[in-house]
XYZ file of C-alpha atoms in Angstrom:
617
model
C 26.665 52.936 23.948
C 25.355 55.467 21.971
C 25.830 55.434 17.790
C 28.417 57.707 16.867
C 30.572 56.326 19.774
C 30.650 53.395 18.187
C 30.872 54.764 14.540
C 33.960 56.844 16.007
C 35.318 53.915 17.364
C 35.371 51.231 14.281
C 36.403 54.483 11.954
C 39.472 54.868 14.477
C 40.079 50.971 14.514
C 40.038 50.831 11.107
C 42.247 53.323 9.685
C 39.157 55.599 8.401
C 39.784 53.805 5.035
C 36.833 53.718 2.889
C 38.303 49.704 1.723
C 37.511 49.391 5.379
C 34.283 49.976 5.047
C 32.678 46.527 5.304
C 34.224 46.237 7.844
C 32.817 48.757 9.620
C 29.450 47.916 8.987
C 29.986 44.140 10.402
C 31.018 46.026 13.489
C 27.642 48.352 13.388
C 25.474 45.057 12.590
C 27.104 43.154 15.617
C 26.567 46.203 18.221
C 23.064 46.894 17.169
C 21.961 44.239 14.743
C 21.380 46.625 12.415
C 22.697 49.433 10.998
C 21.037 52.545 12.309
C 20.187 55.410 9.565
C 22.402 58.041 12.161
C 24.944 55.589 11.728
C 24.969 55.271 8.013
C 25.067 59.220 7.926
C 28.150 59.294 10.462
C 30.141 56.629 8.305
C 29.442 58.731 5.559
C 30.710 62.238 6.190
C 33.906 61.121 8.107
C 34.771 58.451 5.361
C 33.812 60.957 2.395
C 32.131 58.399 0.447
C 27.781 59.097 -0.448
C 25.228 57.470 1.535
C 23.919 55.571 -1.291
C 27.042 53.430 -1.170
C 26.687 52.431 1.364
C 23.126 51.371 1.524
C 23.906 49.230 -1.548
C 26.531 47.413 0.526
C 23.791 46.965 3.092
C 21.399 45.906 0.514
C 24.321 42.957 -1.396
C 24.962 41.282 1.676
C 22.805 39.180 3.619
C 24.319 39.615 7.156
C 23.832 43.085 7.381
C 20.387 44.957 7.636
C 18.981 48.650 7.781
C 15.938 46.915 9.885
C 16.561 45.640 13.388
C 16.688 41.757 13.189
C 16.205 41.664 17.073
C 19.190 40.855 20.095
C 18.795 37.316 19.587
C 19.458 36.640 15.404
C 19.231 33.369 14.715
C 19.568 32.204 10.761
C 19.296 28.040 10.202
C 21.095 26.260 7.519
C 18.810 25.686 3.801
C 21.573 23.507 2.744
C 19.984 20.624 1.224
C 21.971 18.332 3.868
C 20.034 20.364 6.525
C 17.154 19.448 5.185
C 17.829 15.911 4.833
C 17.897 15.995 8.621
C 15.030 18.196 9.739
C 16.140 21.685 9.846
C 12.651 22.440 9.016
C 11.351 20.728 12.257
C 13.723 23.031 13.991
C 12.667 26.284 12.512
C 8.791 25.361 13.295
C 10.153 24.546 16.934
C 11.847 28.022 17.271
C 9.355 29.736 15.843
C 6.116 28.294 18.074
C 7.968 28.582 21.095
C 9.556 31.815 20.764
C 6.139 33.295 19.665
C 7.901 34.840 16.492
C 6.891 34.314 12.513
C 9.793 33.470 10.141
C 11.410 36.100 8.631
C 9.516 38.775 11.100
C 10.827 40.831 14.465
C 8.930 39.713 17.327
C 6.904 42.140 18.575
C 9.026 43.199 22.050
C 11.859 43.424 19.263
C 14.102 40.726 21.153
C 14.255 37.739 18.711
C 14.208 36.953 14.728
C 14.002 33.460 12.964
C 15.386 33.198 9.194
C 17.523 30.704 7.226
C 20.208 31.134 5.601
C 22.059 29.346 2.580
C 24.817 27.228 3.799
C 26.585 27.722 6.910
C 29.752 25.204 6.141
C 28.664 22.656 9.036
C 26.804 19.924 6.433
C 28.525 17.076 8.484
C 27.185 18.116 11.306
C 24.164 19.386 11.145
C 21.257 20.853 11.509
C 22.740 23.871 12.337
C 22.497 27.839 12.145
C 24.178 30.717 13.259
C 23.087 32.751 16.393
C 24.181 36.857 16.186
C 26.893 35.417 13.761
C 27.993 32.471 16.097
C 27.760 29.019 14.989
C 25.375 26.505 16.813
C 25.274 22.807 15.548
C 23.905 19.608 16.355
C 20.456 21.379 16.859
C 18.203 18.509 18.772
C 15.100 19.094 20.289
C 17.162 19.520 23.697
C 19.463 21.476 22.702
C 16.583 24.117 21.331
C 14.819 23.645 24.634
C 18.270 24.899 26.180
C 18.563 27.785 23.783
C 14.529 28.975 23.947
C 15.561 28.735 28.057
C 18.691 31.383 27.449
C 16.717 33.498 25.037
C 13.818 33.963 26.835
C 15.853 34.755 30.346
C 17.915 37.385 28.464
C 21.288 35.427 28.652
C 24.045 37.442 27.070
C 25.569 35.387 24.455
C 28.712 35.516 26.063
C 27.446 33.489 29.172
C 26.121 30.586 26.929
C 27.599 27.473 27.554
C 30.662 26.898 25.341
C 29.096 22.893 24.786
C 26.542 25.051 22.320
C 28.958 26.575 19.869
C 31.568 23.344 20.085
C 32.129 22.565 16.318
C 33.913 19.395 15.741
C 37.087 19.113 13.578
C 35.649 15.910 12.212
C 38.327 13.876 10.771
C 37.891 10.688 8.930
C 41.313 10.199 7.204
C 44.444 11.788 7.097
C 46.993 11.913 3.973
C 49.778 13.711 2.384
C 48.684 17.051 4.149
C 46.942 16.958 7.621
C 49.519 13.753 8.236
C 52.606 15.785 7.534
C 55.122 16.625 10.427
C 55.624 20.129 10.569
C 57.456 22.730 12.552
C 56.778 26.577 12.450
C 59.055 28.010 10.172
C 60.416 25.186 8.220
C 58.245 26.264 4.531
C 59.809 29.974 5.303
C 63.787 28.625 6.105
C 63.288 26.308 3.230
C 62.931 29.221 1.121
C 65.215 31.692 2.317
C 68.064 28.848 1.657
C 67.126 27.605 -1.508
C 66.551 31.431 -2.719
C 63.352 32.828 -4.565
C 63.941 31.201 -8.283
C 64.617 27.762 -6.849
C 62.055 27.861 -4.828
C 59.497 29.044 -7.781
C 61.025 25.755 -9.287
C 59.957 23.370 -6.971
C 56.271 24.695 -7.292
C 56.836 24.125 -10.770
C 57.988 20.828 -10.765
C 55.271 19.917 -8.060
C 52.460 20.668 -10.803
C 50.333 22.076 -7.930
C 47.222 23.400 -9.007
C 44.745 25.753 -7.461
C 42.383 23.577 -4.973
C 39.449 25.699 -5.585
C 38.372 23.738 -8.197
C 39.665 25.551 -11.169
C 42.640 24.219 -11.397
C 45.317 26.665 -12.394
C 48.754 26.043 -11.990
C 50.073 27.861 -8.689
C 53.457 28.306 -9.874
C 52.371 29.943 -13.540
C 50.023 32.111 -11.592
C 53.158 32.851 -8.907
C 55.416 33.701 -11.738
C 52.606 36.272 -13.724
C 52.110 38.005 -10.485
C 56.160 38.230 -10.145
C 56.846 39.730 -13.457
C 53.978 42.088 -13.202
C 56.579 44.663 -11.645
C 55.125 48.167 -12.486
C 56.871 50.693 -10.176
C 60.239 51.505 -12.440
C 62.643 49.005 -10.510
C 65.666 48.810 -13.175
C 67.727 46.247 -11.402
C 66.109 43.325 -12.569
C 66.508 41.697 -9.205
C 63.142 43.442 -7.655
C 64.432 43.175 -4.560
C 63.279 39.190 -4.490
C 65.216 36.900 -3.168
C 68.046 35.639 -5.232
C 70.021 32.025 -5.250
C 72.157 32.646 -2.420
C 70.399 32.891 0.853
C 73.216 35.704 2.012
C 71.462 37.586 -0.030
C 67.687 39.098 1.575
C 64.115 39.763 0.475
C 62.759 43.392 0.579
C 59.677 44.486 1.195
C 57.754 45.372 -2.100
C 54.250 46.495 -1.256
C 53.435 46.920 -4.937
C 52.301 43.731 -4.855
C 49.545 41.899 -2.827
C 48.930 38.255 -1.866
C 45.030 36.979 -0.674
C 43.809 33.778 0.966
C 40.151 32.798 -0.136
C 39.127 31.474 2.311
C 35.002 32.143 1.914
C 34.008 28.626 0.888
C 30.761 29.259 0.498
C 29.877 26.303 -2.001
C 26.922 24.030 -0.017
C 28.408 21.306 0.877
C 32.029 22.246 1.125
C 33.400 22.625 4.611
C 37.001 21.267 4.430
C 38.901 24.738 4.320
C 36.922 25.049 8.126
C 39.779 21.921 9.446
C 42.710 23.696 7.793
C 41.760 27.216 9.190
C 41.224 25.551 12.700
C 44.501 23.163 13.008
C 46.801 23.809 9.969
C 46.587 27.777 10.055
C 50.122 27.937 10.588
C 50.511 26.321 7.291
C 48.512 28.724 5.444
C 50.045 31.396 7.063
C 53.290 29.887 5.852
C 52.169 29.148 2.764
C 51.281 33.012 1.995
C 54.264 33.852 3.550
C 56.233 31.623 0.899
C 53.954 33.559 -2.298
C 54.983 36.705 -0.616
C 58.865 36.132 -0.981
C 58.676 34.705 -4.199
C 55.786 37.495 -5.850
C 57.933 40.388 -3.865
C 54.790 41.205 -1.641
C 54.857 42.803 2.579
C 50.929 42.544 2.602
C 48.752 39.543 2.671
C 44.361 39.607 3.881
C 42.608 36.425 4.681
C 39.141 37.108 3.251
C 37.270 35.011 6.093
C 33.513 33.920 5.522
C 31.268 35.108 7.445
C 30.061 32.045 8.568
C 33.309 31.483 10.245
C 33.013 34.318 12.237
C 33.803 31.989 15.241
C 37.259 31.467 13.557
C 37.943 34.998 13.762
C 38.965 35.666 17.416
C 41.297 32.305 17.502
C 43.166 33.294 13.474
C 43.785 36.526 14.842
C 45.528 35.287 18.069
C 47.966 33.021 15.836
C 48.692 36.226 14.207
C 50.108 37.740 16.928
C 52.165 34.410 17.911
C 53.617 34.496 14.926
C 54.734 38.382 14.988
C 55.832 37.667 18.716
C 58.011 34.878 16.944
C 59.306 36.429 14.124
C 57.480 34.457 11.752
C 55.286 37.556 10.569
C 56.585 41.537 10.448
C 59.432 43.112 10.132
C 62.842 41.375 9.272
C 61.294 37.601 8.858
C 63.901 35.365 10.887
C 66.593 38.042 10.378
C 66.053 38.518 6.839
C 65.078 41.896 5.163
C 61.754 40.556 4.576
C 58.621 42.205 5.733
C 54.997 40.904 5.350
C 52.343 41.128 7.121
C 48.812 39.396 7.345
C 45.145 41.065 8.142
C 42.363 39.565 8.544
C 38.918 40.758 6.252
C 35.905 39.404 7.462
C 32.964 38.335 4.578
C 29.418 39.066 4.706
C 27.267 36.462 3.264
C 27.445 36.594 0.043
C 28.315 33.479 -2.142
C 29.442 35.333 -5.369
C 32.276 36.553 -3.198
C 33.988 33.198 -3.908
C 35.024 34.421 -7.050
C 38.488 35.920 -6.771
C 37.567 39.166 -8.680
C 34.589 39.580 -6.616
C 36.753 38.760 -3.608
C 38.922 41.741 -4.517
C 36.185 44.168 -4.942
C 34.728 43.539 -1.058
C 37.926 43.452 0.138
C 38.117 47.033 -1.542
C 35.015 47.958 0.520
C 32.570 47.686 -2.304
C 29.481 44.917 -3.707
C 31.044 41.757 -4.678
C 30.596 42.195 -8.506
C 32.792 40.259 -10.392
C 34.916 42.024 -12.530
C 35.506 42.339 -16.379
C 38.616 39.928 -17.368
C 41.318 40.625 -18.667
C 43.168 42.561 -16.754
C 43.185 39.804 -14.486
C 44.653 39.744 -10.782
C 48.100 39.148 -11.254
C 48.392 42.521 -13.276
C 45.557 44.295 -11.821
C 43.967 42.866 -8.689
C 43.558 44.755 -5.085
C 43.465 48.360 -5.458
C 44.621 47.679 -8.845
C 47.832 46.027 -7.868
C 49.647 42.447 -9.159
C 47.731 40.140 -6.818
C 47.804 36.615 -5.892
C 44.471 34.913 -5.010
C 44.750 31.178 -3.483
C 42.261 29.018 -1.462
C 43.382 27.935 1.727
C 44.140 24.359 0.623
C 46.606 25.740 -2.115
C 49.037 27.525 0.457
C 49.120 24.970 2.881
C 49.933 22.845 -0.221
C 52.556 25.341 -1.403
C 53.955 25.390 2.833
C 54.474 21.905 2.493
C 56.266 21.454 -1.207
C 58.407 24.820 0.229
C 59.919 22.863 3.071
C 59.746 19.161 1.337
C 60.617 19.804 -2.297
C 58.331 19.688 -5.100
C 59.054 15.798 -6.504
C 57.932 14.928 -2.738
C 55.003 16.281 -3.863
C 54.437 15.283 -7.320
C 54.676 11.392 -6.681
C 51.037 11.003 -5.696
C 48.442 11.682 -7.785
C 47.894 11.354 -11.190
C 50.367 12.893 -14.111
C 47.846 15.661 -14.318
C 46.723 16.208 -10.306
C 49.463 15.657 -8.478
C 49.821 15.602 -4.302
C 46.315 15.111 -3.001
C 42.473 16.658 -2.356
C 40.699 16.959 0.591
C 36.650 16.331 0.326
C 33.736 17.488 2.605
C 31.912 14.436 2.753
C 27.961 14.750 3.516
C 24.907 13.495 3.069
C 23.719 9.780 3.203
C 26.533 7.911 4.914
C 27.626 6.480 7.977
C 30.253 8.516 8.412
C 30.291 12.322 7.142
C 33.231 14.882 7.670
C 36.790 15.637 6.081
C 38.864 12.805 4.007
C 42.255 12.866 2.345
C 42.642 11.054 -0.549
C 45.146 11.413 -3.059
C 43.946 12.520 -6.562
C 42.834 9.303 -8.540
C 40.629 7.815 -6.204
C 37.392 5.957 -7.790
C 34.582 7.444 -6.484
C 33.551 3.643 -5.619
C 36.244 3.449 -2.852
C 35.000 6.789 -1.311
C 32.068 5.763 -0.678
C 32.836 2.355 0.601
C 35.523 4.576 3.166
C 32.453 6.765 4.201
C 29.819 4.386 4.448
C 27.258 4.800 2.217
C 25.160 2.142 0.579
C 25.395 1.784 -2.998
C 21.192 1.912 -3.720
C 22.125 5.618 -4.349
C 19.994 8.543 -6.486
C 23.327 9.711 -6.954
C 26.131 12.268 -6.166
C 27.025 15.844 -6.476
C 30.371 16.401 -6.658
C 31.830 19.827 -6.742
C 28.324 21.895 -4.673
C 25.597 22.927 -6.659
C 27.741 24.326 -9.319
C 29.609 20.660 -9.647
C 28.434 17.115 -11.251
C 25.935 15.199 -10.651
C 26.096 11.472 -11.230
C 24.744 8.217 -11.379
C 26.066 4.963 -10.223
C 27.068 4.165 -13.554
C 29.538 6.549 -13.059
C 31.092 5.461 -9.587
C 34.374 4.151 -11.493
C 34.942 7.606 -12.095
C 38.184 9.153 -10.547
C 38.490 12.150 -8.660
C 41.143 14.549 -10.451
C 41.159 17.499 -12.659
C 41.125 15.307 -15.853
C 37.801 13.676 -15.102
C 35.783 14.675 -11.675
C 36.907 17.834 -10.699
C 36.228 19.526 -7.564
C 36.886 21.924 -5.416
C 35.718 19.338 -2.150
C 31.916 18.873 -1.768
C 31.063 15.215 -2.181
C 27.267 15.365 -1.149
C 25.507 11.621 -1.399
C 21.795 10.967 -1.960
C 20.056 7.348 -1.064
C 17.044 5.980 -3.486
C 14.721 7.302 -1.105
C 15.230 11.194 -1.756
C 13.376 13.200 -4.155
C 15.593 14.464 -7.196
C 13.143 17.753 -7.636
C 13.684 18.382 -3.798
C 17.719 18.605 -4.156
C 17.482 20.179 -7.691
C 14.889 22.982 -6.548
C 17.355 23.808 -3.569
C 20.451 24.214 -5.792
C 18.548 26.010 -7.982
C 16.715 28.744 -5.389
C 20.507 29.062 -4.148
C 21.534 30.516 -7.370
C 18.620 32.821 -7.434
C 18.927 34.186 -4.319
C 22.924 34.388 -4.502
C 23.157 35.840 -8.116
C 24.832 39.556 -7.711
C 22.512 41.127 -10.352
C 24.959 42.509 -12.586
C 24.371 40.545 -15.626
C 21.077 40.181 -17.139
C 21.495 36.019 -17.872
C 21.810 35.212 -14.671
C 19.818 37.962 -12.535
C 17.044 37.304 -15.391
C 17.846 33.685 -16.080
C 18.399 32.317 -12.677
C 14.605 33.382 -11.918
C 13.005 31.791 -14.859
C 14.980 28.827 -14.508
C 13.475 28.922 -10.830
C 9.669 29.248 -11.833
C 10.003 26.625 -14.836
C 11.923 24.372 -12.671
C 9.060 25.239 -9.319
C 6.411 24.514 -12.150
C 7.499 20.903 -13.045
C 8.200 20.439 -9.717
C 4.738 20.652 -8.629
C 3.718 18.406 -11.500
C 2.039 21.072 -14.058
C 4.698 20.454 -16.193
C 4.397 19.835 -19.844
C 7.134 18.243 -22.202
C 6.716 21.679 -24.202
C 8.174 23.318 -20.938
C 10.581 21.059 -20.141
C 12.379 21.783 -23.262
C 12.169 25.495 -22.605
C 14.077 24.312 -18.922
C 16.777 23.240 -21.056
C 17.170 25.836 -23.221
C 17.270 28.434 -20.380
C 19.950 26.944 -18.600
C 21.737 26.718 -22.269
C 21.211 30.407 -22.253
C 22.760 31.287 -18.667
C 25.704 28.848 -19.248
C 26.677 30.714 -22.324
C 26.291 34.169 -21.502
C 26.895 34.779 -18.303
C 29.361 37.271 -16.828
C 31.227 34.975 -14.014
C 31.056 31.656 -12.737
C 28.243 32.048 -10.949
C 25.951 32.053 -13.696
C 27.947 29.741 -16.098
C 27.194 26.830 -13.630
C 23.714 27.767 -12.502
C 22.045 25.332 -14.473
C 24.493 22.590 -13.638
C 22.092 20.986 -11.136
C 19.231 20.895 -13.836
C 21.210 20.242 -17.191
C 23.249 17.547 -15.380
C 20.512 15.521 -13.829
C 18.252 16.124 -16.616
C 21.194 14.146 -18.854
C 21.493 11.543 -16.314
C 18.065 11.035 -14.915
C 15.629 11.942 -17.915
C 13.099 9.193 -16.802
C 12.508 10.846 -14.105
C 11.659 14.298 -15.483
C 9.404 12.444 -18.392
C 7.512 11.005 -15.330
C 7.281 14.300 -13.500
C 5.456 15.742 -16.617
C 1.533 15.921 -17.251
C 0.666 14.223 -19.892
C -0.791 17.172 -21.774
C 0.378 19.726 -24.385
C 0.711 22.993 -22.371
C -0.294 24.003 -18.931
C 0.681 28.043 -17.917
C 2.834 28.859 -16.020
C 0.142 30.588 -13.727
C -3.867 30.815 -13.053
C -5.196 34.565 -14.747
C -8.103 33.565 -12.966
C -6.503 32.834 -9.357
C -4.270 35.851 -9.475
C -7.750 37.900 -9.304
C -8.360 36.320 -5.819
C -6.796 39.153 -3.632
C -8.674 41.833 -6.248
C -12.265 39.769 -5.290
C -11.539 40.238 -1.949
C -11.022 43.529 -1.672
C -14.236 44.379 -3.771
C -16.067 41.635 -1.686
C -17.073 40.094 -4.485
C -17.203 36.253 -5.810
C -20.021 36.374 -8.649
C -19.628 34.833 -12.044
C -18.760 38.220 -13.823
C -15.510 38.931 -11.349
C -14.161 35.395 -12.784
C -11.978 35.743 -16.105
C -14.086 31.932 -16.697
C -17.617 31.161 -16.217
C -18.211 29.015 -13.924
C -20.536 25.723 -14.526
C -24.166 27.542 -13.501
């Protein structure tokens, strides 16, 4: 199919909106893993936006390229879990098999080996993505069966569906993926109690966001819901009111998101809910949409869940076919609808005001707060951003009433949390627990051995602790988290997991703020320094004060929490920095003399007067 076919065609699909534009280009990148120059040109002129935009868009995120990356992509998981278990192995098995160097094309132009940050399957890894698809479980016979498909031209499409299985993995069920529930019920509940009653149950529920944040859903509900800008002088807004003879209109000044891009390494819980409970979130948006006065919803999808994408969008459609999504909601004036935006690797997207911007068809820089999202969010409209955990939270206090919900927990994290639990245990994958639960009793549920380094709870940007800490409890008031739980036995190497985290935050910082597109690379080289043991205690307190730096100043999240994994292990673990350390006053950072090497060699020279030192004669 020739390009501007297919440029025509995803233009048409999409509306020829320029928000659409991302899009677009994840269509272009999946037809000709790449997108071609013509093709930037086409998209272009018929969307009236510059070139230059969007080759910056091509540039910010990871899964899209202006070079071919071959018909057979294939991108394996850095996670530090997938490392624990050998995803190097794999790579060097791809690569000397398939004839191809990391990171290159292979020469016929078929086939390209890379890694990639995280791709949400830590409990069941090593695994990787293949032309967007996930793989998992990737043993040496498994690779022998892919090299086989690869090298016989197999379209993906023919692969045996045993290859891209990906396993709900459930280890305990609670309050949530326990509770009986019938399509519908969270929606009736609402139209029958009416809008402010409703609103009141959230309240009394003291639900707060899942992400890890923690803001109360209902407070954020109600700023979104007075953030009416459009002139309506009736005071009612068209909501709906106590009596459920009275209906909802449809308001479409006002917008409601799912973020669902968990992109935090070692979080992978939201992956269960979008699979088996996506009814529930579904519900659960459709609930915020009543109550905010809202007839448009998006999903902003990772794109590591690509493989989600056909099956959400199929649930859609049962749910229009049943009246549970469209026009007239179960005979109700109420119209909302729900579309699905598909990510493009890029962490920083997480953050809801980055979020907005991609789904807005531009780089996922976060914005400048205040405004904030429930005044001024998508396309500069009142908007609700929740994770996926926090609407099928809401679904279920909708239909069972918010003291239901409120009884477990603690007085300050009520209902319960779910945790992606990976790492050194016998049993990795997706718990329930409600909030309060020592961080002892998790791991005796999951199996791990107590001779632990220690834990990082909350990703990279979390906590790490020690086992003095295991009496800990996990709620907003003391652990916090938004659900990675990531355990590490005696026998790994701190600097190994630290250097990860820290390279993650490098390579995923947007670049807009100098403290963290600056700050994230020293911290990298001063922390790569110690690392390989030509550290000095002179430069260890220069680590610190670095990662001081970025915490402070930084624009977003992102860079606020960068230095977690070195300022919290440093505080725990000092002993074994001090030991890492030469003994010696300073060492630099680099060798003048060895950085000359490529210089020698082009001159073809080596005597004593080409060396910044003299050498011992």
């Amino acid at each position: 199919m020739n390009i501007e076919t297919v440029v025509n065609s995803l233009i048409q699909a999409h509306g020829a909106k320029a928000t659409q534009l991302l899009q677009i280009l994840n269509g272009l990148q999946a037809q000709f893993h790449h997108i071609p120059e013509d093709a930037i040109t086409l998209v272009a002129e018929q969307l009236r936006i510059s070139p230059a935009h969007i080759v910056s868009l091509i540039e910010f995120y990871s899964f899209l390229s202006i070079t071919p990356r071959g018909d057979y992509e294939i991108l394996i998981s850095d996670s530090i879990t997938d490392r624990m278990i050998g995803n190097r192995d794999i790579i060097d098995q791809l690569c000397n098999r398939l004839g191809v160097e990391q990171g290159v094309l292979r020469d016929d132009g078929r086939v390209s080996i890379n890694t990639t940050s995280c791709t949400g399957m830590c409990d069941q890894g090593p695994a990787g993505l293949i032309n967007g698809l996930t793989i998992t479980q990737l043993t040496s016979d498994r690779i022998d069966e892919i090299i086989k498909l690869i090298e016989a031209s197999v379209p993906l499409e023919r692969w045996p569906e045993h290859l891209f299985a990906v396993s709900d993995n459930v280890q305990q069920r609670g309050l949530l993926l326990e509770n009986d529930y019938t399509k519908g019920d969270a929606i009736r509940a609402t139209f029958e109690r009416g809008r402010e009653k409703t609103l009141d149950e959230l309240t009394s529920s003291a639900l707060r966001g899942r992400g890890g944040a923690g803001f109360k859903t209902a407070m954020k509900w109600h700023f979104c819901h007075e953030s009416y800008t459009t002139g309506d002088t009736d005071g009612d807004l068209g909501l709906i009111c106590d009596s459920p003879s009275n209906h909802v209109t449809a308001d479409c000044d006002r917008i409601v998101v799912c973020n669902a891009d968990e992109g935090e390494p070692g979080t992978f819980k939201d992956r269960l809910l979008l699979t088996t409970h996506a009814h529930q979130l579904i519900e659960g948006m459709t609930v915020c949409a009543a109550i905010i006065g809202s007839c448009k919803g998006y999903i902003y999808l990772r794109g590591e869940y690509r493989y989600l994408l056909d099956a959400l969008e199929a649930m859609l459609a049962e749910r229009r076919e049943q009246n549970l999504l469209g026009d007239n909601i179960l005979g109700e004036q109420f119209h909302f609808d729900v579309e699905i935006r598909l990510g493009a690797g890029a962490y920083i997207c997480g953050e809801e005001s980055a979020l907005i911007e991609s789904l807005e068809g531009n780089r996922g820089i976060p914005r400048n707060r205040p405004p904030f999202p429930v005044t001024n969010g998508y396309l500069n409209k009142p908007t609700v951003v929740n994770n996926v955990e926090t609407f099928v939270c809401a679904a279920a206090i909708a239909e069972k009433g918010g003291s239901w919900f409120a009884q477990y927990g603690t007085e300050q994290s009520t209902g319960s949390k779910l945790l992606s639990v990976s790492g050194d245990c016998a049993r990795p994958g997706i718990y329930e627990f409600t909030f309060g639960i020592s961080v002892h009793e998790i791991l005796d549920r999951c199996g791990a051995d107590l001779d632990l380094l220690g834990i990082q709870v909350g990703g990279p940007s979390g906590t790490f602790i020690t086992a003095d800490e295991f009496e800990r409890k996990i709620a907003f008031e003391d652990l916090a988290t938004g659900g990675s739980f990531i355990i590490f036995n005696s026998s790994r190497n701190l600097f190994d997991i630290v250097q990860n985290f820290t390279h993650f935050f490098s390579h995923e910082s947007c670049g807009f703020c100098t403290p963290c597109r600056v700050g994230t690379t020293l911290l990298t080289r001063q922390f790569d320094k110690i690392h390989a043991g030509h550290g000095s205690a002179g430069d260890l307190v220069e680590l610190e004060e670095i990662g001081k730096i970025i915490q402070a100043a930084s624009h977003c999240g992102l860079g606020q929490t960068a230095a977690n994994p070195i300022l919290t292990t440093l505080a725990r673990l000092p002993n074994l920095y001090h030991m890492q350390l030469k003994q010696i006053g300073f060492e630099p950072g680099f060798d003048l003399d060895s950085s000359l090497d490529t210089a020698r060699r082009l001159t073809a020279r080596d005597d004593l007067d080409a060396h910044l030192k003299q050498r011992e004669q």
